Amino acid sequence: MNSPKRFPTVGDDSGLAQTDWLYKEELQLALRNKGMPLEALRYTITPTGLHYLLVHYDIPDIKPEEWRLKIDGLVSKPLTLSLEEIKKRPSQTIAVTMECAGNGRALFTPRRISQPWLVEAIGNSEWTGTPLSGILKEADVQRDASEIIFTGLDRGVEGDQVQSYQRSLSVREAIAGDVLLAYEMNGEPLQPQHGYPLRLLVPGWYGMTSVKWLDKIEAVAEPFEGYQMARAYRYAQSSDDPGEPVNLIRVRALMIPPGIPDFMTRTRLLQAGPTTLTGKAWAGRRSVSRVEVSVDSGSTWSEAQLGEPISSHDWRTWTFLWNARPGTTILCVRATDSEGNVQPFHQQWNFGGYGNNAIQCVTVVVE
Ligand SMILES: Nc1nc2c(c(=O)[nH]1)N[C@H]1C(S)=C(S)[C@@H](COP(=O)(O)O)O[C@H]1N2
Ligand SMILES: [Mo]
């Protein structure tokens, strides 16, 4: 036996589950966090209450009057800023599709015991904030800095380590013009669960990068090896495989399940005749070059029509006219990005259950 663990773990020693059963720990996470119901793919801008949510620990208790953002480390001019002072800086509003890196985790076998997403860890919001590059320029990041560490005010235990939620970006990634210190979501102050009063927003990267409840921004010389960089969010084959970092959002299309659902199975019931299938497609920092639909379980594919995105970082609507004939059919949709990456039927398995952009298929019974 290893040294006793301070916190109980579930599943086998690897933290992987083979069965179809959910562990209580997964249910507990799934009820605290939530996905976007797929019918909400009809909205270009996801109403705030329908955006997915992922909180590792607890939503921290923040006193707005006392809250300050600290910028320090390898900077010539350390800064301490109130929310009012941050709002006086130049502001920018951008529509950004966010997706959790764990989206699709529960579709892997075996699966990692963690937030058991199927495909719904997504949302598209208009975020308003001040460009991070401006604040870093003001603080005057020194030449010997290689990374910027972002620390949230939430704390918890993960992998037996007591920690604050922290992620880093290279200086080059951090000064990209579209990285925001965001204080508004869809024209309203951030809600507590989405990072009030201030969060990082990194378009095109999986959600873990967009640190909520920002407390501190620190410039450092060496690559940051915190838990959420070096241990979690790696494409790895086992718990001790260092793997590769998880970073950019992979190409994906999702469809609004047509017709009406069966309550238990969510199999769809639909009337025969012409039906418009629709949904959204996105590709992180790349763009979507095509969306295809299959009405025969993925045997043959036809091109869908693509709408325009409202920014270079948010999803596009796709539509496909289908003449539904009586019988049971499996509808599938897949997208291709500007670099030719196509969604696979089965994504390569990884230990943490990240980046599973496997093709979505929906079973439909046509009457
Ligand atoms: N401080 C902090 N920031 C965080 C998290 C967190 O638990 N704590 N979760 C991250 C993860 S994994 C995701 S997917 C996004 C989710 O953002 P949302 O809840 O606003 O959709 O926030 C990221 N930022
Ligand atoms: Mo996430």
PDB file of C-alpha atoms in Angstrom, residues 32-34 48-56 58-60 127 154 185 189-197 199 210 212-213:
ATOM      1  CA  ARG A  32     -23.217  21.060  -9.485  1.00  0.00           C
ATOM      2  CA  ASN A  33     -22.110  21.628 -13.054  1.00  0.00           C
ATOM      3  CA  LYS A  34     -24.391  21.518 -16.043  1.00  0.00           C
ATOM      4  CA  THR A  48     -26.574  33.137 -19.932  1.00  0.00           C
ATOM      5  CA  GLY A  49     -28.628  30.691 -17.880  1.00  0.00           C
ATOM      6  CA  LEU A  50     -28.279  28.025 -20.594  1.00  0.00           C
ATOM      7  CA  HIS A  51     -24.468  28.290 -20.992  1.00  0.00           C
ATOM      8  CA  TYR A  52     -22.603  25.263 -19.657  1.00  0.00           C
ATOM      9  CA  LEU A  53     -20.975  25.540 -16.248  1.00  0.00           C
ATOM     10  CA  LEU A  54     -17.864  23.962 -14.798  1.00  0.00           C
ATOM     11  CA  VAL A  55     -16.588  24.761 -11.304  1.00  0.00           C
ATOM     12  CA  HIS A  56     -13.831  22.513  -9.903  1.00  0.00           C
ATOM     13  CA  ASP A  58     -16.638  26.013  -4.682  1.00  0.00           C
ATOM     14  CA  ILE A  59     -17.796  29.361  -6.055  1.00  0.00           C
ATOM     15  CA  PRO A  60     -15.678  31.696  -3.883  1.00  0.00           C
ATOM     16  CA  TRP A 127     -17.898  38.780 -23.481  1.00  0.00           C
ATOM     17  CA  ASP A 154     -11.237  29.342  -5.463  1.00  0.00           C
ATOM     18  CA  MET A 185     -21.217  38.234 -20.184  1.00  0.00           C
ATOM     19  CA  PRO A 189     -21.891  41.744 -14.937  1.00  0.00           C
ATOM     20  CA  LEU A 190     -20.563  38.178 -14.694  1.00  0.00           C
ATOM     21  CA  GLN A 191     -22.787  35.915 -12.626  1.00  0.00           C
ATOM     22  CA  PRO A 192     -21.092  34.434  -9.527  1.00  0.00           C
ATOM     23  CA  GLN A 193     -20.716  30.988 -11.127  1.00  0.00           C
ATOM     24  CA  HIS A 194     -19.128  32.418 -14.293  1.00  0.00           C
ATOM     25  CA  GLY A 195     -16.320  34.246 -12.475  1.00  0.00           C
ATOM     26  CA  TYR A 196     -17.597  37.480 -10.920  1.00  0.00           C
ATOM     27  CA  PRO A 197     -16.039  40.034 -10.783  1.00  0.00           C
ATOM     28  CA  ARG A 199     -12.260  36.267 -15.458  1.00  0.00           C
ATOM     29  CA  SER A 210     -10.248  30.939 -19.012  1.00  0.00           C
ATOM     30  CA  LYS A 212     -12.538  32.624 -13.289  1.00  0.00           C
ATOM     31  CA  TRP A 213     -12.556  34.807 -10.123  1.00  0.00           C
TER      32      TRP A 213
END
